[in-house]
Coordinates of C-alpha atoms in Angstrom, one line a residue:
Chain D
X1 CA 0.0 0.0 0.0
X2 CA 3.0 2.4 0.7
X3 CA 4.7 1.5 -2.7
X4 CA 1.7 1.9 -4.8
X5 CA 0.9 5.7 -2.6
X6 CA 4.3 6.7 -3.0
X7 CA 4.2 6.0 -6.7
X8 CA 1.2 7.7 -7.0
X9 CA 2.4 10.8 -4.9
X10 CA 6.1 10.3 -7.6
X11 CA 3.5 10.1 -11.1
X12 CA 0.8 12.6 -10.5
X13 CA 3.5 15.9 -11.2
X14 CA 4.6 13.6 -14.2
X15 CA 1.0 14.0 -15.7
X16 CA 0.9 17.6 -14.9
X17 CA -2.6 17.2 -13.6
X18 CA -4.0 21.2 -14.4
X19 CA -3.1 20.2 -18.3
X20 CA -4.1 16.9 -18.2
X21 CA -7.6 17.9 -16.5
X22 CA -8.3 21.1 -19.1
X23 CA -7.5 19.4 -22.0
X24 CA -9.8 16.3 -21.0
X25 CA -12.6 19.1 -20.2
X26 CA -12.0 20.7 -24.0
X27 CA -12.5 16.9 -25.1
X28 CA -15.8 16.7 -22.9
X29 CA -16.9 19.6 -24.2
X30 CA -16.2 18.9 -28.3
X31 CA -18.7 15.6 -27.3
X32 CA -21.5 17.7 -25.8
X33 CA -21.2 19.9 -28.3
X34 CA -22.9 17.5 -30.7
X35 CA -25.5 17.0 -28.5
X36 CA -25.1 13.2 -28.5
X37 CA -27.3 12.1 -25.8
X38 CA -24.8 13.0 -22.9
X39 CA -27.3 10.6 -20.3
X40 CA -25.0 7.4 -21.3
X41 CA -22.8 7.5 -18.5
X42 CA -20.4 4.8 -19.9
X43 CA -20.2 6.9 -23.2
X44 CA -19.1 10.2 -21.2
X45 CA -16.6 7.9 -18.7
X46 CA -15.1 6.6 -21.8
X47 CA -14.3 9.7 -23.0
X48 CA -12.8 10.8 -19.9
X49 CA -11.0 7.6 -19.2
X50 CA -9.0 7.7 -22.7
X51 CA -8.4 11.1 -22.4
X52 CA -7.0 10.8 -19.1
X53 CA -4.7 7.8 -20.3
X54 CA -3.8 9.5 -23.8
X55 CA -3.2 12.5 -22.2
X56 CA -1.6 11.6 -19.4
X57 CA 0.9 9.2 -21.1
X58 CA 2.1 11.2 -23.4
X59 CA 3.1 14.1 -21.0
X60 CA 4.6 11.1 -18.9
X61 CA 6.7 10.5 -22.5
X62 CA 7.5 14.2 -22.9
X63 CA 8.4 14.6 -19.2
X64 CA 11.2 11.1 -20.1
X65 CA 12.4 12.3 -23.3
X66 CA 13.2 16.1 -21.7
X67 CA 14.3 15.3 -18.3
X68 CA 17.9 16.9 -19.1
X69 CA 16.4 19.9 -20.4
X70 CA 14.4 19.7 -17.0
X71 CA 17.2 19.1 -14.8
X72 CA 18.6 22.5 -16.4
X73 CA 16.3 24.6 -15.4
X74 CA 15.1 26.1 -12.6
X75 CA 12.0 25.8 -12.7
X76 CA 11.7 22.2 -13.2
X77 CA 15.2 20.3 -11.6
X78 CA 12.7 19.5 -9.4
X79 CA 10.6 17.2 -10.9
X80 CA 10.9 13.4 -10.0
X81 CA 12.8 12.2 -13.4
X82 CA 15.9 14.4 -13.1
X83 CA 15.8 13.7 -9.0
X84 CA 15.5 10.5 -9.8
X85 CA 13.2 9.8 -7.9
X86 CA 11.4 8.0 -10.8
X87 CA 13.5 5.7 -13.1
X88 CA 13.2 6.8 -16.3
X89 CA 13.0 3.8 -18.2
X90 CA 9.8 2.6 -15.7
X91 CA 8.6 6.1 -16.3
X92 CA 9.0 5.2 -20.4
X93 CA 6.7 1.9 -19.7
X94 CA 4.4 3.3 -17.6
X95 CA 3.6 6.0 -20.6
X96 CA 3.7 4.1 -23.3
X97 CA 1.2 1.7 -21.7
X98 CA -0.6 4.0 -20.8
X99 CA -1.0 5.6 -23.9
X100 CA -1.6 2.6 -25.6
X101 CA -4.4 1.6 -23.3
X102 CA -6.1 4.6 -24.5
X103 CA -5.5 4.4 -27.6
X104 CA -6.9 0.7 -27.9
X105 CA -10.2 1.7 -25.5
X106 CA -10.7 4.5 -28.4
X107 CA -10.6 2.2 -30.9
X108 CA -13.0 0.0 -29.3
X109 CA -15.1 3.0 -29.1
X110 CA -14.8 4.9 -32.2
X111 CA -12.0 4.5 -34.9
X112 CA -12.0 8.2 -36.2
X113 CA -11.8 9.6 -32.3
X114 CA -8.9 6.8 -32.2
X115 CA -6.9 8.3 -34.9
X116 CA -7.4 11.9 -33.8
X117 CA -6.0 11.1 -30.8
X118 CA -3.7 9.0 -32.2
X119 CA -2.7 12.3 -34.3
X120 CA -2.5 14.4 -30.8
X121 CA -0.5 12.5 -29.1
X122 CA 1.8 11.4 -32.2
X123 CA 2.1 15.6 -32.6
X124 CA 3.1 16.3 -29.6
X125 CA 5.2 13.3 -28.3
X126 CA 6.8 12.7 -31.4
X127 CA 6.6 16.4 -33.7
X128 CA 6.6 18.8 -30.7
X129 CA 8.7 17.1 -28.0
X130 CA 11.4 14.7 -30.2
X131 CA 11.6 16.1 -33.2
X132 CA 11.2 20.6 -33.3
X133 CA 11.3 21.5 -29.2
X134 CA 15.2 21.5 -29.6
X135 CA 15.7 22.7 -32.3
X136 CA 13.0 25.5 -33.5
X137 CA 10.7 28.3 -31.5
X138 CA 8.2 27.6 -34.0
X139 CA 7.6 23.9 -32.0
X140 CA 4.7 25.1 -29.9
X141 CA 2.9 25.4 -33.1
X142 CA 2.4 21.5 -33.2
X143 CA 2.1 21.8 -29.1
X144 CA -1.0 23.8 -30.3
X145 CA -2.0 21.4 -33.2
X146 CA -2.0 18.4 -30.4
X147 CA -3.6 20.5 -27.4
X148 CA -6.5 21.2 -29.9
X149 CA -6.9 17.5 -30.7
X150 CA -8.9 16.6 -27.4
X151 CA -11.8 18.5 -28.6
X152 CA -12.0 17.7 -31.9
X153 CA -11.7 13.9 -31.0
X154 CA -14.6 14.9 -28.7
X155 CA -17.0 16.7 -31.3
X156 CA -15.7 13.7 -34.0
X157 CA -17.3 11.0 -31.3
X158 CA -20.7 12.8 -30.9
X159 CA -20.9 13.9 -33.8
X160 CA -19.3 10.8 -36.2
X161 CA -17.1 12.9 -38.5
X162 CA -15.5 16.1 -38.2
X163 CA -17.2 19.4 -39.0
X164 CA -16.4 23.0 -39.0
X165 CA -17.8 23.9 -35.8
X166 CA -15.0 21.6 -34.8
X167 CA -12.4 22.9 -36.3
X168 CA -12.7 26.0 -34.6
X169 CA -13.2 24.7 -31.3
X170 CA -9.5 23.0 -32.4
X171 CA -8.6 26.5 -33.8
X172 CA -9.4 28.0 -30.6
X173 CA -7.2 25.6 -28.1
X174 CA -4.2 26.0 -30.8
X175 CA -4.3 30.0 -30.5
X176 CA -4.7 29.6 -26.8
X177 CA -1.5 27.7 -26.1
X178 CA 0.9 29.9 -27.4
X179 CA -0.5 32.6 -24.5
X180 CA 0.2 29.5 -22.0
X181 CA 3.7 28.5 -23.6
X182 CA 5.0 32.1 -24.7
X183 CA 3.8 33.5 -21.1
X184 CA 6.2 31.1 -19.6
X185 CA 8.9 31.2 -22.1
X186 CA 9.3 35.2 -21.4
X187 CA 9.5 34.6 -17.6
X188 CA 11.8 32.1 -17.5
X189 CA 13.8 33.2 -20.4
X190 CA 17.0 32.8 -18.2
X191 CA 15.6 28.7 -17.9
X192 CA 15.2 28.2 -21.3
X193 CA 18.5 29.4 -22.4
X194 CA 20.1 27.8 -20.2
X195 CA 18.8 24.4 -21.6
X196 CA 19.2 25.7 -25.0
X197 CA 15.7 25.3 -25.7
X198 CA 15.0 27.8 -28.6
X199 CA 12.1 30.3 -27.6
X200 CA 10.3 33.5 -29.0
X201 CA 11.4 35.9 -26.2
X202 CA 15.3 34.7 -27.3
X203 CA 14.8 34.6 -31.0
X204 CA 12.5 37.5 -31.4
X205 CA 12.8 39.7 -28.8
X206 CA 10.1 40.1 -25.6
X207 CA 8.2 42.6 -27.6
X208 CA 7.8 40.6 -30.8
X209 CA 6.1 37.8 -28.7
X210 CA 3.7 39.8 -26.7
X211 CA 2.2 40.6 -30.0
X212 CA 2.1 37.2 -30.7
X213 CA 0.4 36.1 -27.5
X214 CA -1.9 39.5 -27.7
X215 CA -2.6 38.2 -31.4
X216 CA -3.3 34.6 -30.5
X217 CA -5.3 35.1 -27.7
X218 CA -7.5 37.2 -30.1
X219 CA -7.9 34.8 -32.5
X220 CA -8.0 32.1 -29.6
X221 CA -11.3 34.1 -28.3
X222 CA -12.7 34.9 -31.8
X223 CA -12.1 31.4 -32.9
X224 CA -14.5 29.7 -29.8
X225 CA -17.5 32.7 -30.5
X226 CA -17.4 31.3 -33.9
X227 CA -18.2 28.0 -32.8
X228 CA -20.4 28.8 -30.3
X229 CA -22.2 30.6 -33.3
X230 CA -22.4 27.9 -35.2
X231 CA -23.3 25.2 -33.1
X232 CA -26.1 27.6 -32.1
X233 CA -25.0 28.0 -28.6
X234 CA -27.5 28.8 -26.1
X235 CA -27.7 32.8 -26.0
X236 CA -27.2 33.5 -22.9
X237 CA -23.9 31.4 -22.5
X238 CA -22.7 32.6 -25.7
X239 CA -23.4 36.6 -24.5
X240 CA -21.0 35.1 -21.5
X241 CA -18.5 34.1 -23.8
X242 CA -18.5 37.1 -25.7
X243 CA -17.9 39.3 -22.4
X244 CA -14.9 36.8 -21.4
X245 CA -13.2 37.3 -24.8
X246 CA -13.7 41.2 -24.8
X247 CA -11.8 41.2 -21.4
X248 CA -9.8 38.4 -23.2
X249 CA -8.7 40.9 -26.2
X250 CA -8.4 43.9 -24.0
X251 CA -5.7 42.6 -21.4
X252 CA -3.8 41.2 -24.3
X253 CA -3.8 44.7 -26.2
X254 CA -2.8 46.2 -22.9
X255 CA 0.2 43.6 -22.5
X256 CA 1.3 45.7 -25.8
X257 CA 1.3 49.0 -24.5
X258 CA 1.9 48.7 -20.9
X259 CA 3.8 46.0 -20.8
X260 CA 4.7 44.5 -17.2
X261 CA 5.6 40.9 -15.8
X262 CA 2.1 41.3 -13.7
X263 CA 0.2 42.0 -16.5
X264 CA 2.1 39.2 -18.9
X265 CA 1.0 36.8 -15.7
X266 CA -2.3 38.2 -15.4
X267 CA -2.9 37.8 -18.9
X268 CA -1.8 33.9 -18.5
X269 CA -4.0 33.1 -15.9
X270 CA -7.2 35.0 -17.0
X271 CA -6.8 33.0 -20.3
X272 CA -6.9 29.6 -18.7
X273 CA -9.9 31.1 -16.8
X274 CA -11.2 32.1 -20.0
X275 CA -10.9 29.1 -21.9
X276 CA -12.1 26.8 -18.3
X277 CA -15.5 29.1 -18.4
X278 CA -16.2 28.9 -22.0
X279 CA -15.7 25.2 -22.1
X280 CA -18.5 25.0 -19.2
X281 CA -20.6 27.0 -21.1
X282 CA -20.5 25.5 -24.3
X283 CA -21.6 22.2 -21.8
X284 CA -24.3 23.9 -19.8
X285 CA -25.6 26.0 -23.5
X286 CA -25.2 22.8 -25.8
X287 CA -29.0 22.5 -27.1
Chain B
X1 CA -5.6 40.7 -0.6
X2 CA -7.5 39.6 2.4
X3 CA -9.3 36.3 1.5
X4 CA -12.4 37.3 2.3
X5 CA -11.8 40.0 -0.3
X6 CA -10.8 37.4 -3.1
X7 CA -14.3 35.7 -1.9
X8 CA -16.7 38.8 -2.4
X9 CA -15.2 39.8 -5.9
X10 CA -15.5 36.2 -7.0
X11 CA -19.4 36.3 -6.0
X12 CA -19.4 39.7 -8.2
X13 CA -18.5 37.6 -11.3
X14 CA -21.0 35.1 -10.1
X15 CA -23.6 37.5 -9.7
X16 CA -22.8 39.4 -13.1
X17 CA -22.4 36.0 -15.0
X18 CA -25.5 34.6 -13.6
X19 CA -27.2 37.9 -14.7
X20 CA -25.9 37.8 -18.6
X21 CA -26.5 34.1 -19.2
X22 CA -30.2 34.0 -17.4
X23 CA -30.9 37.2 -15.5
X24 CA -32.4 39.1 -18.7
X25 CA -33.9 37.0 -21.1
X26 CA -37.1 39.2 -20.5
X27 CA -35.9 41.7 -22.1
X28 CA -35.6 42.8 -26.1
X29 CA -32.4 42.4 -27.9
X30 CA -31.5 45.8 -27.1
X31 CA -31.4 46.4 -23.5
X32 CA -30.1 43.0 -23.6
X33 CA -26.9 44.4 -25.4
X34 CA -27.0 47.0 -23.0
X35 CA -27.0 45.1 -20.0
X36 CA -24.8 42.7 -21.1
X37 CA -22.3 45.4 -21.5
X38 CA -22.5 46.7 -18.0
X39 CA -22.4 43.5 -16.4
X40 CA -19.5 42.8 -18.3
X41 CA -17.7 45.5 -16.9
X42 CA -18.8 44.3 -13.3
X43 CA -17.3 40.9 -14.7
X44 CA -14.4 42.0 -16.2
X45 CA -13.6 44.2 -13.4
X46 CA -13.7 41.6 -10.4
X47 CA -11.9 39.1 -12.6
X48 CA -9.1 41.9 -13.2
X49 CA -9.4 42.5 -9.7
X50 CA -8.8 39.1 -8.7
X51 CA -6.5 38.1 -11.2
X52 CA -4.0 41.8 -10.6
X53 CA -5.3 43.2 -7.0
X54 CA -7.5 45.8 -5.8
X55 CA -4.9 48.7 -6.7
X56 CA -6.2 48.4 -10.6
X57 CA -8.4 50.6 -9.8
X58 CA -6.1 53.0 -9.8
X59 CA -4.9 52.6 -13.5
X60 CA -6.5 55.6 -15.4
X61 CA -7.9 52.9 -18.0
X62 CA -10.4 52.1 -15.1
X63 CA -11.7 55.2 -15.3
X64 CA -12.9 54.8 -18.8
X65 CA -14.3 51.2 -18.0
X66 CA -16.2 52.4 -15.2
X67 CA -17.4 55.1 -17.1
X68 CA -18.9 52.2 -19.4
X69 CA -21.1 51.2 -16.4
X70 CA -23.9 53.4 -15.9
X71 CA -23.5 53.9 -19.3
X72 CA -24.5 50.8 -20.8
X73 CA -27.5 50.7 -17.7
X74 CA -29.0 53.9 -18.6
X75 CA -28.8 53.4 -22.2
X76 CA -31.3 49.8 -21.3
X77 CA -33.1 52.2 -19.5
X78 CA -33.8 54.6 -21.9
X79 CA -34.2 51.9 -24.4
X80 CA -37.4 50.3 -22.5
X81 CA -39.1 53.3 -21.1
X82 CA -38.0 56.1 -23.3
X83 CA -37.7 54.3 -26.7
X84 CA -38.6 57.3 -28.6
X85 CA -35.3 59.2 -26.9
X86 CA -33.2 56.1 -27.5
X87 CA -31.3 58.1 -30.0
X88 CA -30.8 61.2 -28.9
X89 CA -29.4 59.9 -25.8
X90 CA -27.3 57.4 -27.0
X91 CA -25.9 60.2 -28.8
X92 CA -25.1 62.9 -26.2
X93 CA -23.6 60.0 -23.7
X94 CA -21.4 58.6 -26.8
X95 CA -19.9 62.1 -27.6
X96 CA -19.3 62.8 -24.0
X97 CA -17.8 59.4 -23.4
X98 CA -15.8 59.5 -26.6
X99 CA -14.8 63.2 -25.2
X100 CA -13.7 61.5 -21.7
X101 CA -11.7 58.9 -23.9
X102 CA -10.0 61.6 -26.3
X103 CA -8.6 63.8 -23.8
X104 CA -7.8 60.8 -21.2
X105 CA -5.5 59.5 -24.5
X106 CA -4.0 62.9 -24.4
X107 CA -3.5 63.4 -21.0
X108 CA -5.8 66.2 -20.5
X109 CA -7.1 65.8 -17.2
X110 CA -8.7 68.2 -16.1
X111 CA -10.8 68.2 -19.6
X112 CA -11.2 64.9 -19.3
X113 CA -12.7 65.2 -15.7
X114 CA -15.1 67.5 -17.1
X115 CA -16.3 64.7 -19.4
X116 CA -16.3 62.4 -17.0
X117 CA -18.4 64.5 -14.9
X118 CA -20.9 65.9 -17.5
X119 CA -21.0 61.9 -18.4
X120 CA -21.8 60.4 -15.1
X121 CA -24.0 63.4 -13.9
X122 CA -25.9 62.7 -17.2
X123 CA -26.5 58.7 -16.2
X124 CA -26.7 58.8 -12.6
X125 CA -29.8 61.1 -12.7
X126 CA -31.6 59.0 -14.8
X127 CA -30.2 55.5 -13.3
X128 CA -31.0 57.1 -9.9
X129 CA -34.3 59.2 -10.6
X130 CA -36.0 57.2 -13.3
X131 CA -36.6 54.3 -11.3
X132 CA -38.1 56.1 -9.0
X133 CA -40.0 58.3 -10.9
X134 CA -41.2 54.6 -12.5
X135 CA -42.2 53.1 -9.0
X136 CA -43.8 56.4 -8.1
X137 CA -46.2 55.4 -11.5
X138 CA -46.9 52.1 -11.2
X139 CA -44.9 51.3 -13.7
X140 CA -42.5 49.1 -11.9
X141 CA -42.3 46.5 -9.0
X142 CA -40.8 48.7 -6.0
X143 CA -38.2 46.0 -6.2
X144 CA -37.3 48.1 -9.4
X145 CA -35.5 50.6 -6.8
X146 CA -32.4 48.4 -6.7
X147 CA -31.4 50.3 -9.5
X148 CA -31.2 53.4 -7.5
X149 CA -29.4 51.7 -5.0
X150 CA -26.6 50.3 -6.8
X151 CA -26.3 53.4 -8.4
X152 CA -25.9 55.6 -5.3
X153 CA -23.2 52.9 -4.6
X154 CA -21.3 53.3 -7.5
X155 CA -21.2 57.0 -6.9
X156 CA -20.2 56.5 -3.3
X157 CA -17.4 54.1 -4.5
X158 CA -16.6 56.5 -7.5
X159 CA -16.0 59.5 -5.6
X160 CA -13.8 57.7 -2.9
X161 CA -11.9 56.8 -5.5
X162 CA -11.9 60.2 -7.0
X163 CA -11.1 62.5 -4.2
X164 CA -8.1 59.9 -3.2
X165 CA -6.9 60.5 -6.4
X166 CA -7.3 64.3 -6.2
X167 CA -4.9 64.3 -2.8
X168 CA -8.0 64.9 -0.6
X169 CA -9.4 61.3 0.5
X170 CA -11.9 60.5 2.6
X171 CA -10.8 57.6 3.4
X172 CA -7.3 56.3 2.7
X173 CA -6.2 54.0 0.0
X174 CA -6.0 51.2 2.5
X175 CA -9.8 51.5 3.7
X176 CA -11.0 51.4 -0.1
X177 CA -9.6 48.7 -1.3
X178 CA -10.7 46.6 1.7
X179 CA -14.4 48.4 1.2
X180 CA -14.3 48.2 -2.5
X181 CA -15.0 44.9 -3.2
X182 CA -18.0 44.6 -0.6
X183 CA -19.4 48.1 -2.6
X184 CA -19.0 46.4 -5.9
X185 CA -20.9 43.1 -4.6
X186 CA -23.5 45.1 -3.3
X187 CA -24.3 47.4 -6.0
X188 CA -24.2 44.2 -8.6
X189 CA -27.0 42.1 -6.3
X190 CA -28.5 46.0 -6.5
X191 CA -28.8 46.5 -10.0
X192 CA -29.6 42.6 -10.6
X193 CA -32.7 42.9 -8.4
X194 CA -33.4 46.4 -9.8
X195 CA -33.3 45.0 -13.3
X196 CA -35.3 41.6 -12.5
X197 CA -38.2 43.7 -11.0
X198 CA -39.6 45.1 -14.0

């Protein structure tokens, strides 16, 4: 009982649970969305459970294949792979089972939501992580690409193939990480470099990638109203939404002109708040 | 920020989110825009609030987004009872807010607080005396009074705000930010009851 507790208490950072949990929301919420008939409680625990074992694996994967960049940095010498606290090459077979689990238990249910989840994880364990994070800024691109692949997956389930209304919900996550990724990247510039991971603040300057969070986040917001729009979204929920995205656009055009670390942070945090609320309200206002 | 403070301005953006997803579906698409609007800024505000700290209400950007508040209320109001001024007022308060916004870009205060004063003298009458001019009619549940209410707390918060920035508070910077975020609840659950007691 204490080996499998203090395994749990050494995996749980590995799956980097805040992530793990939004991005299994987003996938939720694509299913709702096609207003499927959300009642079958197996259906709705199958999504969750291969989300959470997708999801979860392949951060495990990214968390192996980095864990010299982590042990560079600051920020994240901490974490149990470059402590050692977890072996790595357990770590390796606890994610690719993982992973694979999923992947078969999505199959089982559906073999289109299989291979867009398939494609997620294969972008960002395999594109993003092993391939571009080393070597180009322009990686968190295909971070984006597999972070939006959750809620299409979703929407493909309910809805049996993959629509526009979709799309833009996968258009919407993919603008929204680079506020996440670039937030981070300009305040721990100092980490970054020091692993030699490539990143906008060092390649571009800090003020070129404001703009491009400011610009993303704008898009991110204008890409989920679209959706909402289309999937005629309750009104109510989508008047929500709209609010959200105005205070959305406006901190991210004030990260331009007044820029500050508070603001940058403030900016970081009200767009996972952002994207959080409208993900409950596409649930709550799917009709 | 005291937790009890984080607490209060997270049931602001209850209160105002509640209000634009449910809270006033009675109404045409107009006020509806309207309201939305000004519980947005009640939204937007406590989230900033939240997200940044109190002191944001210090930025001089606030002042043009709490300008947008009794803005967007009194143009609903006008817009349901006095449809056939709808216009004409929607026009004198977007000249004097684009006014407030014009010489707050160029730094010209004390213009701009002539705006800004012209601009909230204009609203607050009618947010404070056209409810109960309403009431007084029959036109309105009494409950329609809220409006009032959160109005005269707004200006009570407002011009805290406004002689601490002049260098001649009433109360010091300290007291409003621990007040501010009990005023802001109140006059929300104000103006919600107000505006659900047609």
């Amino acid at each position: 009982m204490t080996l499998i507790s203090t395994k749990f208490r050494h995996y749980w950072p590995l799956i980097k649970s805040l992530q793990t949990g939004l991005l299994i929301l987003t996938g939720l919420t694509g299913y709702v969305s096609a207003r499927c008939p959300v009642y079958n409680l197996t259906t709705l625990l199958s999504v969750v459970g291969t989300l959470f074992l997708t999801v979860s694996g392949s951060t495990i994967l990214n968390m192996v294949w980095d864990r010299d960049i982590d042990a560079k940095m600051n920020r994240t010498k901490h974490r149990p792979l470059p402590t050692g606290l977890v072996q790595a090459r357990e770590a390796w077979i606890v994610g690719l089972t993982s992973s694979l689990m999923g992947l078969l238990w999505a199959v089982y249910l559906d073999p289109l939501y299989a291979l867009i989840i398939f494609a997620g994880l294969f972008f960002d364990v395999v594109v993003y992580t092993i391939w571009l994070k080393r070597k180009t800024a322009w990686s968190i691109v295909w971070g984006g690409i597999s972070g939006g692949m959750p809620i299409l997956a979703g929407r493909a389930f309910g809805l049996g193939s993959v629509d526009a209304v979709g799309i833009f919900f996968m258009l919407g996550i993919l603008f929204w990480i680079p506020t996440h990724i670039l937030t981070f990247s300009i305040k721990y510039v100092d980490d970054y470099a020091a692993a030699d991971v490539p990143t906008f603040p060092a390649t571009y300057g800090v003020a070129t990638t404001r703009l491009i969070i400011s610009v993303s986040s704008f898009i991110a917001a204008l890409s989920i109203i679209l959706s909402g729009l289309m999937m005629d979204l309750g009104a109510g929920y989508l008047r929500l939404i709209m609010v959200l995205a105005v205070g959305l656009s406006g901190l991210a055009l004030s990260t331009i002109f007044n820029a500050s670390e508070r603001i940058n942070f403030g900016l970081f945090k009200y767009a996972s708040l952002f994207m959080m609320t409208s993900m409950f309200m596409v649930i709550l206002g799917a009709r | 920020m005291v937790n009890i403070n984080r607490i209060i301005l997270l049931l602001v953006t209850i209160v105002a989110g509640v209000q634009i997803v449910t809270g006033i579906e009675d109404y045409g698409t107009i006020p509806i825009a309207y309201y939305t609007f000004s519980y947005g800024i009640f939204l937007v505000s406590a989230l900033l609030m939240l997200l940044l700290g109190v002191d944001i209400i210090e930025h001089d950007l606030a002042a043009l987004a709490t300008s947008m508040l009794p803005l967007g209320f009194s143009m609903g109001m006008v817009a349901v009872f006095l449809p056939a001024y709808h216009l004409e007022y929607g026009l004198v308060v977007s000249i004097l807010y684009a006014g407030l916004v014009i010489q707050k870009l160029r730094h010209q205060d004390k213009s701009a607080m002539l705006f800004q004063i012209m601009l909230h003298g204009l609203t607050g009458l009618i947010l404070f005396f056209m409810p109960l001019v309403l009431v007084i009619q029959g036109t309105v549940n009494p409950g329609y009074l809220g409006i009032s209410v959160g109005t005269g707390l707004v200006a009570i918060a407002g011009m805290a705000l406004a002689f601490m920035k002049s260098g001649k508070p009433i109360l010091n910077k300290e007291q409003i930010y621990t007040i501010f975020p009990s005023v802001l609840l109140l006059a929300v659950v104000a103006f919600s009851v107000g505006i659900g007691s047609r």
